[in-house]
PDB file of C-alpha atoms in Angstrom:
ATOM      1  CA  UNK A 223      74.498 103.814 121.731  1.00  0.00           C
ATOM      2  CA  UNK A 224      77.917 104.089 120.054  1.00  0.00           C
ATOM      3  CA  UNK A 225      76.904 102.674 116.691  1.00  0.00           C
ATOM      4  CA  UNK A 226      79.205 102.928 113.690  1.00  0.00           C
ATOM      5  CA  UNK A 227      78.001 102.064 110.214  1.00  0.00           C
ATOM      6  CA  UNK A 228      79.874 101.380 107.015  1.00  0.00           C
ATOM      7  CA  UNK A 229      78.722 101.464 103.435  1.00  0.00           C
ATOM      8  CA  UNK A 230      78.907  99.433 101.341  1.00  0.00           C
ATOM      9  CA  UNK A 231      79.246  96.197 103.271  1.00  0.00           C
ATOM     10  CA  UNK A 232      80.554  94.383 100.216  1.00  0.00           C
ATOM     11  CA  UNK A 233      81.913  95.598  96.910  1.00  0.00           C
ATOM     12  CA  UNK A 234      83.408  93.951  93.845  1.00  0.00           C
ATOM     13  CA  UNK A 235      85.246  96.103  91.338  1.00  0.00           C
ATOM     14  CA  UNK A 236      87.468  95.768  88.331  1.00  0.00           C
ATOM     15  CA  UNK A 237      91.192  96.353  88.554  1.00  0.00           C
ATOM     16  CA  UNK A 238      92.062  99.997  87.961  1.00  0.00           C
ATOM     17  CA  UNK A 239      88.829 101.467  89.249  1.00  0.00           C
ATOM     18  CA  UNK A 240      88.352 103.477  92.443  1.00  0.00           C
ATOM     19  CA  UNK A 241      86.139 102.505  95.340  1.00  0.00           C
ATOM     20  CA  UNK A 242      84.803 104.760  98.097  1.00  0.00           C
ATOM     21  CA  UNK A 243      83.894 103.405 101.511  1.00  0.00           C
ATOM     22  CA  UNK A 244      81.901 105.480 104.007  1.00  0.00           C
ATOM     23  CA  UNK A 245      82.136 105.305 107.774  1.00  0.00           C
ATOM     24  CA  UNK A 246      79.501 107.024 109.915  1.00  0.00           C
ATOM     25  CA  UNK A 247      79.057 107.442 113.643  1.00  0.00           C
ATOM     26  CA  UNK A 248      75.291 107.290 114.052  1.00  0.00           C
ATOM     27  CA  UNK A 249      74.647 108.459 117.591  1.00  0.00           C
ATOM     28  CA  UNK A 250      77.778 110.273 118.640  1.00  0.00           C
ATOM     29  CA  UNK A 251      80.300 112.748 117.319  1.00  0.00           C
ATOM     30  CA  UNK A 252      83.715 111.469 116.411  1.00  0.00           C
ATOM     31  CA  UNK A 253      86.579 113.901 116.027  1.00  0.00           C
ATOM     32  CA  UNK A 254      88.831 110.932 115.331  1.00  0.00           C
ATOM     33  CA  UNK A 255      88.160 107.958 113.120  1.00  0.00           C
ATOM     34  CA  UNK A 256      90.485 105.121 112.247  1.00  0.00           C
ATOM     35  CA  UNK A 257      90.800 102.911 109.176  1.00  0.00           C
ATOM     36  CA  UNK A 258      92.018  99.336 109.479  1.00  0.00           C
ATOM     37  CA  UNK A 259      92.648  96.525 107.047  1.00  0.00           C
ATOM     38  CA  UNK A 260      92.260  92.894 107.961  1.00  0.00           C
ATOM     39  CA  UNK A 261      93.451  89.969 105.842  1.00  0.00           C
ATOM     40  CA  UNK A 262      91.984  86.490 106.396  1.00  0.00           C
ATOM     41  CA  UNK A 263      92.989  84.960 109.732  1.00  0.00           C
ATOM     42  CA  UNK A 264      95.118  87.989 110.523  1.00  0.00           C
ATOM     43  CA  UNK A 265      94.705  90.834 112.934  1.00  0.00           C
ATOM     44  CA  UNK A 266      93.587  94.360 112.261  1.00  0.00           C
ATOM     45  CA  UNK A 267      96.310  96.593 110.914  1.00  0.00           C
ATOM     46  CA  UNK A 268      95.888 100.327 111.354  1.00  0.00           C
ATOM     47  CA  UNK A 269      96.158 102.140 108.041  1.00  0.00           C
ATOM     48  CA  UNK A 270      95.501 105.722 109.036  1.00  0.00           C
ATOM     49  CA  UNK A 271      94.035 108.023 111.645  1.00  0.00           C
ATOM     50  CA  UNK A 272      91.523 110.546 110.400  1.00  0.00           C
ATOM     51  CA  UNK A 273      90.859 113.781 112.256  1.00  0.00           C
ATOM     52  CA  UNK A 274      87.882 115.950 111.453  1.00  0.00           C
ATOM     53  CA  UNK A 275      88.894 118.973 109.405  1.00  0.00           C
ATOM     54  CA  UNK A 276      92.527 118.038 108.982  1.00  0.00           C
ATOM     55  CA  UNK A 277      94.724 115.696 106.978  1.00  0.00           C
ATOM     56  CA  UNK A 278      94.873 112.045 107.882  1.00  0.00           C
ATOM     57  CA  UNK A 279      97.930 110.516 109.497  1.00  0.00           C
ATOM     58  CA  UNK A 280      99.073 107.399 107.672  1.00  0.00           C
ATOM     59  CA  UNK A 281     100.942 104.458 109.151  1.00  0.00           C
ATOM     60  CA  UNK A 282     104.310 103.516 107.777  1.00  0.00           C
ATOM     61  CA  UNK A 283     104.018 101.619 104.517  1.00  0.00           C
ATOM     62  CA  UNK A 284     100.529 102.857 103.654  1.00  0.00           C
ATOM     63  CA  UNK A 285     100.401 104.908 100.460  1.00  0.00           C
ATOM     64  CA  UNK A 286      98.471 108.090 101.118  1.00  0.00           C
ATOM     65  CA  UNK A 287      97.929 108.711  97.403  1.00  0.00           C
ATOM     66  CA  UNK A 288      96.377 105.305  96.989  1.00  0.00           C
ATOM     67  CA  UNK A 289      94.193 105.344 100.086  1.00  0.00           C
ATOM     68  CA  UNK A 290      92.555 108.765 100.180  1.00  0.00           C
ATOM     69  CA  UNK A 291      90.868 109.672 103.440  1.00  0.00           C
ATOM     70  CA  UNK A 292      88.448 112.517 103.982  1.00  0.00           C
ATOM     71  CA  UNK A 293      86.892 113.403 107.329  1.00  0.00           C
ATOM     72  CA  UNK A 294      84.662 116.322 106.464  1.00  0.00           C
ATOM     73  CA  UNK A 295      82.289 116.183 109.424  1.00  0.00           C
ATOM     74  CA  UNK A 296      82.099 114.886 112.972  1.00  0.00           C
ATOM     75  CA  UNK A 297      80.078 111.886 111.857  1.00  0.00           C
ATOM     76  CA  UNK A 298      81.537 110.907 108.476  1.00  0.00           C
ATOM     77  CA  UNK A 299      84.874 109.706 107.176  1.00  0.00           C
ATOM     78  CA  UNK A 300      85.493 108.213 103.749  1.00  0.00           C
ATOM     79  CA  UNK A 301      88.238 105.968 102.432  1.00  0.00           C
ATOM     80  CA  UNK A 302      88.801 105.888  98.678  1.00  0.00           C
ATOM     81  CA  UNK A 303      90.917 103.097  97.268  1.00  0.00           C
ATOM     82  CA  UNK A 304      92.250 104.542  94.027  1.00  0.00           C
ATOM     83  CA  UNK A 305      93.279 102.435  91.051  1.00  0.00           C
ATOM     84  CA  UNK A 306      92.470  99.279  92.958  1.00  0.00           C
ATOM     85  CA  UNK A 307      94.371  96.083  92.238  1.00  0.00           C
ATOM     86  CA  UNK A 308      93.710  92.485  93.315  1.00  0.00           C
ATOM     87  CA  UNK A 309      96.232  92.796  96.155  1.00  0.00           C
ATOM     88  CA  UNK A 310      93.998  95.518  97.650  1.00  0.00           C
ATOM     89  CA  UNK A 311      91.276  92.926  98.197  1.00  0.00           C
ATOM     90  CA  UNK A 312      90.707  92.833 101.928  1.00  0.00           C
ATOM     91  CA  UNK A 313      88.290  93.569 104.757  1.00  0.00           C
ATOM     92  CA  UNK A 314      88.342  97.282 105.559  1.00  0.00           C
ATOM     93  CA  UNK A 315      87.082  98.301 108.981  1.00  0.00           C
ATOM     94  CA  UNK A 316      86.663 101.764 110.407  1.00  0.00           C
ATOM     95  CA  UNK A 317      86.362 102.772 114.027  1.00  0.00           C
ATOM     96  CA  UNK A 318      85.369 105.991 115.706  1.00  0.00           C
ATOM     97  CA  UNK A 319      86.189 107.475 119.035  1.00  0.00           C
ATOM     98  CA  UNK A 320      83.446 109.273 120.938  1.00  0.00           C
ATOM     99  CA  UNK A 321      84.849 112.697 121.701  1.00  0.00           C
ATOM    100  CA  UNK A 322      82.764 112.880 124.869  1.00  0.00           C
ATOM    101  CA  UNK A 323      83.864 109.504 126.220  1.00  0.00           C
ATOM    102  CA  UNK A 324      86.225 109.556 129.152  1.00  0.00           C
ATOM    103  CA  UNK A 325      87.618 106.172 128.215  1.00  0.00           C
ATOM    104  CA  UNK A 326      88.714 106.959 124.669  1.00  0.00           C
ATOM    105  CA  UNK A 327      87.588 103.555 123.463  1.00  0.00           C
ATOM    106  CA  UNK A 328      87.045 102.941 119.770  1.00  0.00           C
ATOM    107  CA  UNK A 329      83.768 101.631 118.374  1.00  0.00           C
ATOM    108  CA  UNK A 330      84.053  99.615 115.213  1.00  0.00           C
ATOM    109  CA  UNK A 331      81.940  99.485 112.112  1.00  0.00           C
ATOM    110  CA  UNK A 332      80.792  96.194 110.579  1.00  0.00           C
ATOM    111  CA  UNK A 333      83.474  96.293 107.893  1.00  0.00           C
ATOM    112  CA  UNK A 334      83.531  96.438 104.101  1.00  0.00           C
ATOM    113  CA  UNK A 335      84.708  93.481 102.094  1.00  0.00           C
ATOM    114  CA  UNK A 336      86.480  94.631  98.939  1.00  0.00           C
ATOM    115  CA  UNK A 337      87.184  92.216  96.115  1.00  0.00           C
ATOM    116  CA  UNK A 338      89.169  93.502  93.159  1.00  0.00           C
ATOM    117  CA  UNK A 339      88.996  91.345  90.052  1.00  0.00           C
TER     118      UNK A 339
ATOM    119  CA  UNK B 195     108.983  89.724 117.685  1.00  0.00           C
ATOM    120  CA  UNK B 196     105.445  91.081 117.527  1.00  0.00           C
ATOM    121  CA  UNK B 197     104.441  93.669 120.082  1.00  0.00           C
ATOM    122  CA  UNK B 198     101.399  91.603 121.011  1.00  0.00           C
ATOM    123  CA  UNK B 199     101.331  87.806 120.899  1.00  0.00           C
ATOM    124  CA  UNK B 200      98.125  85.820 120.916  1.00  0.00           C
ATOM    125  CA  UNK B 201      97.580  82.141 120.220  1.00  0.00           C
ATOM    126  CA  UNK B 202      95.357  81.960 117.125  1.00  0.00           C
ATOM    127  CA  UNK B 203      93.769  78.670 118.166  1.00  0.00           C
ATOM    128  CA  UNK B 204      91.327  77.321 117.209  1.00  0.00           C
ATOM    129  CA  UNK B 205      90.147  76.574 120.736  1.00  0.00           C
ATOM    130  CA  UNK B 206      87.238  74.186 121.058  1.00  0.00           C
ATOM    131  CA  UNK B 207      85.393  73.729 124.363  1.00  0.00           C
ATOM    132  CA  UNK B 208      82.122  72.115 125.468  1.00  0.00           C
ATOM    133  CA  UNK B 209      79.171  74.278 126.429  1.00  0.00           C
ATOM    134  CA  UNK B 210      79.369  75.396 130.043  1.00  0.00           C
ATOM    135  CA  UNK B 211      83.174  75.293 130.208  1.00  0.00           C
ATOM    136  CA  UNK B 212      85.330  78.096 131.549  1.00  0.00           C
ATOM    137  CA  UNK B 213      87.383  79.596 128.749  1.00  0.00           C
ATOM    138  CA  UNK B 214      90.734  81.266 129.281  1.00  0.00           C
ATOM    139  CA  UNK B 215      92.144  83.509 126.553  1.00  0.00           C
ATOM    140  CA  UNK B 216      95.513  85.203 126.862  1.00  0.00           C
ATOM    141  CA  UNK B 217      97.857  87.731 125.323  1.00  0.00           C
ATOM    142  CA  UNK B 218     101.410  88.715 126.084  1.00  0.00           C
ATOM    143  CA  UNK B 219     103.030  91.948 125.064  1.00  0.00           C
ATOM    144  CA  UNK B 220     106.452  93.510 125.006  1.00  0.00           C
ATOM    145  CA  UNK B 221     105.785  97.269 125.111  1.00  0.00           C
ATOM    146  CA  UNK B 222     105.848  98.480 128.712  1.00  0.00           C
ATOM    147  CA  UNK B 223     104.173 101.731 127.629  1.00  0.00           C
ATOM    148  CA  UNK B 224     100.835  99.983 127.139  1.00  0.00           C
ATOM    149  CA  UNK B 225      98.407 101.071 129.839  1.00  0.00           C
ATOM    150  CA  UNK B 226      94.954 100.440 128.383  1.00  0.00           C
ATOM    151  CA  UNK B 227      93.866  96.909 127.580  1.00  0.00           C
ATOM    152  CA  UNK B 228      90.830  95.779 125.687  1.00  0.00           C
ATOM    153  CA  UNK B 229      89.152  92.611 124.558  1.00  0.00           C
ATOM    154  CA  UNK B 230      87.057  92.568 121.422  1.00  0.00           C
ATOM    155  CA  UNK B 231      84.807  89.847 120.056  1.00  0.00           C
ATOM    156  CA  UNK B 232      84.569  89.489 116.298  1.00  0.00           C
ATOM    157  CA  UNK B 233      82.057  87.290 114.569  1.00  0.00           C
ATOM    158  CA  UNK B 234      82.831  86.077 111.073  1.00  0.00           C
ATOM    159  CA  UNK B 235      82.763  88.906 108.512  1.00  0.00           C
ATOM    160  CA  UNK B 236      81.751  91.481 111.119  1.00  0.00           C
ATOM    161  CA  UNK B 237      83.536  94.309 112.859  1.00  0.00           C
ATOM    162  CA  UNK B 238      84.996  93.861 116.354  1.00  0.00           C
ATOM    163  CA  UNK B 239      82.729  94.485 119.336  1.00  0.00           C
ATOM    164  CA  UNK B 240      84.222  95.851 122.550  1.00  0.00           C
ATOM    165  CA  UNK B 241      83.785  93.422 125.452  1.00  0.00           C
ATOM    166  CA  UNK B 242      86.076  94.646 128.189  1.00  0.00           C
ATOM    167  CA  UNK B 243      88.172  97.738 128.819  1.00  0.00           C
ATOM    168  CA  UNK B 244      90.782  97.816 131.574  1.00  0.00           C
ATOM    169  CA  UNK B 245      93.236 100.417 132.701  1.00  0.00           C
ATOM    170  CA  UNK B 246      96.550  99.262 134.181  1.00  0.00           C
ATOM    171  CA  UNK B 247      96.800  96.138 136.338  1.00  0.00           C
ATOM    172  CA  UNK B 248      93.926  94.421 138.080  1.00  0.00           C
ATOM    173  CA  UNK B 249      90.712  92.558 137.464  1.00  0.00           C
ATOM    174  CA  UNK B 250      87.423  93.637 135.974  1.00  0.00           C
ATOM    175  CA  UNK B 251      84.249  91.597 135.869  1.00  0.00           C
ATOM    176  CA  UNK B 252      81.194  92.043 133.680  1.00  0.00           C
ATOM    177  CA  UNK B 253      78.632  89.284 133.753  1.00  0.00           C
ATOM    178  CA  UNK B 254      80.235  86.064 132.550  1.00  0.00           C
ATOM    179  CA  UNK B 255      83.408  87.866 131.486  1.00  0.00           C
ATOM    180  CA  UNK B 256      86.447  88.665 133.628  1.00  0.00           C
ATOM    181  CA  UNK B 257      89.481  90.536 132.376  1.00  0.00           C
ATOM    182  CA  UNK B 258      92.802  90.392 134.170  1.00  0.00           C
ATOM    183  CA  UNK B 259      95.891  92.484 133.575  1.00  0.00           C
ATOM    184  CA  UNK B 260      99.307  91.726 135.051  1.00  0.00           C
ATOM    185  CA  UNK B 261     101.599  94.508 133.914  1.00  0.00           C
ATOM    186  CA  UNK B 262     104.600  93.094 135.778  1.00  0.00           C
ATOM    187  CA  UNK B 263     104.404  89.988 133.603  1.00  0.00           C
ATOM    188  CA  UNK B 264     103.062  91.804 130.543  1.00  0.00           C
ATOM    189  CA  UNK B 265     100.214  89.326 130.422  1.00  0.00           C
ATOM    190  CA  UNK B 266      96.488  89.814 130.046  1.00  0.00           C
ATOM    191  CA  UNK B 267      93.655  87.324 130.210  1.00  0.00           C
ATOM    192  CA  UNK B 268      89.973  87.067 129.449  1.00  0.00           C
ATOM    193  CA  UNK B 269      87.889  84.439 131.229  1.00  0.00           C
ATOM    194  CA  UNK B 270      84.465  83.401 130.023  1.00  0.00           C
ATOM    195  CA  UNK B 271      82.330  81.470 132.499  1.00  0.00           C
ATOM    196  CA  UNK B 272      79.480  79.163 131.523  1.00  0.00           C
ATOM    197  CA  UNK B 273      80.429  79.407 127.872  1.00  0.00           C
ATOM    198  CA  UNK B 274      77.636  79.280 125.320  1.00  0.00           C
ATOM    199  CA  UNK B 275      77.583  78.368 121.609  1.00  0.00           C
ATOM    200  CA  UNK B 276      76.840  82.038 120.936  1.00  0.00           C
ATOM    201  CA  UNK B 277      80.279  82.829 122.372  1.00  0.00           C
ATOM    202  CA  UNK B 278      81.830  81.142 119.346  1.00  0.00           C
ATOM    203  CA  UNK B 279      83.813  83.906 117.668  1.00  0.00           C
ATOM    204  CA  UNK B 280      87.316  85.295 117.356  1.00  0.00           C
ATOM    205  CA  UNK B 281      88.540  87.167 120.425  1.00  0.00           C
ATOM    206  CA  UNK B 282      91.044  89.930 119.879  1.00  0.00           C
ATOM    207  CA  UNK B 283      93.121  91.574 122.551  1.00  0.00           C
ATOM    208  CA  UNK B 284      94.142  95.175 121.954  1.00  0.00           C
ATOM    209  CA  UNK B 285      96.174  97.680 123.878  1.00  0.00           C
ATOM    210  CA  UNK B 286      97.463 101.216 123.682  1.00  0.00           C
ATOM    211  CA  UNK B 287      99.815 103.524 125.465  1.00  0.00           C
ATOM    212  CA  UNK B 288      98.566 106.286 127.727  1.00  0.00           C
ATOM    213  CA  UNK B 289      97.553 109.412 125.817  1.00  0.00           C
ATOM    214  CA  UNK B 290      97.955 107.658 122.499  1.00  0.00           C
ATOM    215  CA  UNK B 291      95.416 106.833 119.833  1.00  0.00           C
ATOM    216  CA  UNK B 292      96.893 103.796 118.235  1.00  0.00           C
ATOM    217  CA  UNK B 293      95.549 100.394 119.180  1.00  0.00           C
ATOM    218  CA  UNK B 294      97.815  97.401 118.721  1.00  0.00           C
ATOM    219  CA  UNK B 295      95.926  94.178 118.221  1.00  0.00           C
ATOM    220  CA  UNK B 296      96.753  90.556 118.758  1.00  0.00           C
ATOM    221  CA  UNK B 297      96.057  88.149 115.921  1.00  0.00           C
ATOM    222  CA  UNK B 298      92.899  86.905 117.625  1.00  0.00           C
ATOM    223  CA  UNK B 299      91.965  83.511 119.093  1.00  0.00           C
ATOM    224  CA  UNK B 300      89.230  81.587 117.350  1.00  0.00           C
ATOM    225  CA  UNK B 301      86.882  80.037 119.914  1.00  0.00           C
ATOM    226  CA  UNK B 302      84.272  77.377 119.252  1.00  0.00           C
ATOM    227  CA  UNK B 303      81.836  76.374 121.968  1.00  0.00           C
ATOM    228  CA  UNK B 304      80.196  73.092 121.124  1.00  0.00           C
ATOM    229  CA  UNK B 305      76.874  71.686 122.314  1.00  0.00           C
TER     230      UNK B 305
END
């Protein structure tokens, strides 16, 4: 149980284009999903918290107009990197919290590696 | 100073060794402590979840939390080559959503 998928797993795009990344909870409902970014040999940095049916909460320093988050259902959240630039190249990981879990732990997806040329 | 400090390693041990991984933290509001294992180019996998101080054992893994010292540990007994990965500690305050991660310790278990 508690499986989270991400699509795509790897994407290369040209500078200036937009990229959408999907995060799905496959066997549980997630009212809250989280988006992280991880640079090589560094830890996960929380970008934003996504709540089903409401606007995402962004961490300080994260541009909400650049990283668009939509959480339209209890099993799907999307992150769109708009007008991507090479400095946006990173490993993007989502996590989801099982709304029925008493422990509130987050289950992570396998990550999406974005390379912007 | 980072909220969570973790030695990045790399840590190299022979197969069968006992591995000790540690994190220190500065925020006394942290109450929930987790250890994740992350293989290269994969998402983190939850290994252990502990609330407040104390020990928790699950198979070859033991997690310890000492809130008075703001120090948490993960012990791996009878380490295997398949344990080779990066181990991330994470913690959050009570009632909060946000996880704060350590930088991760890279572990290599050699034959």
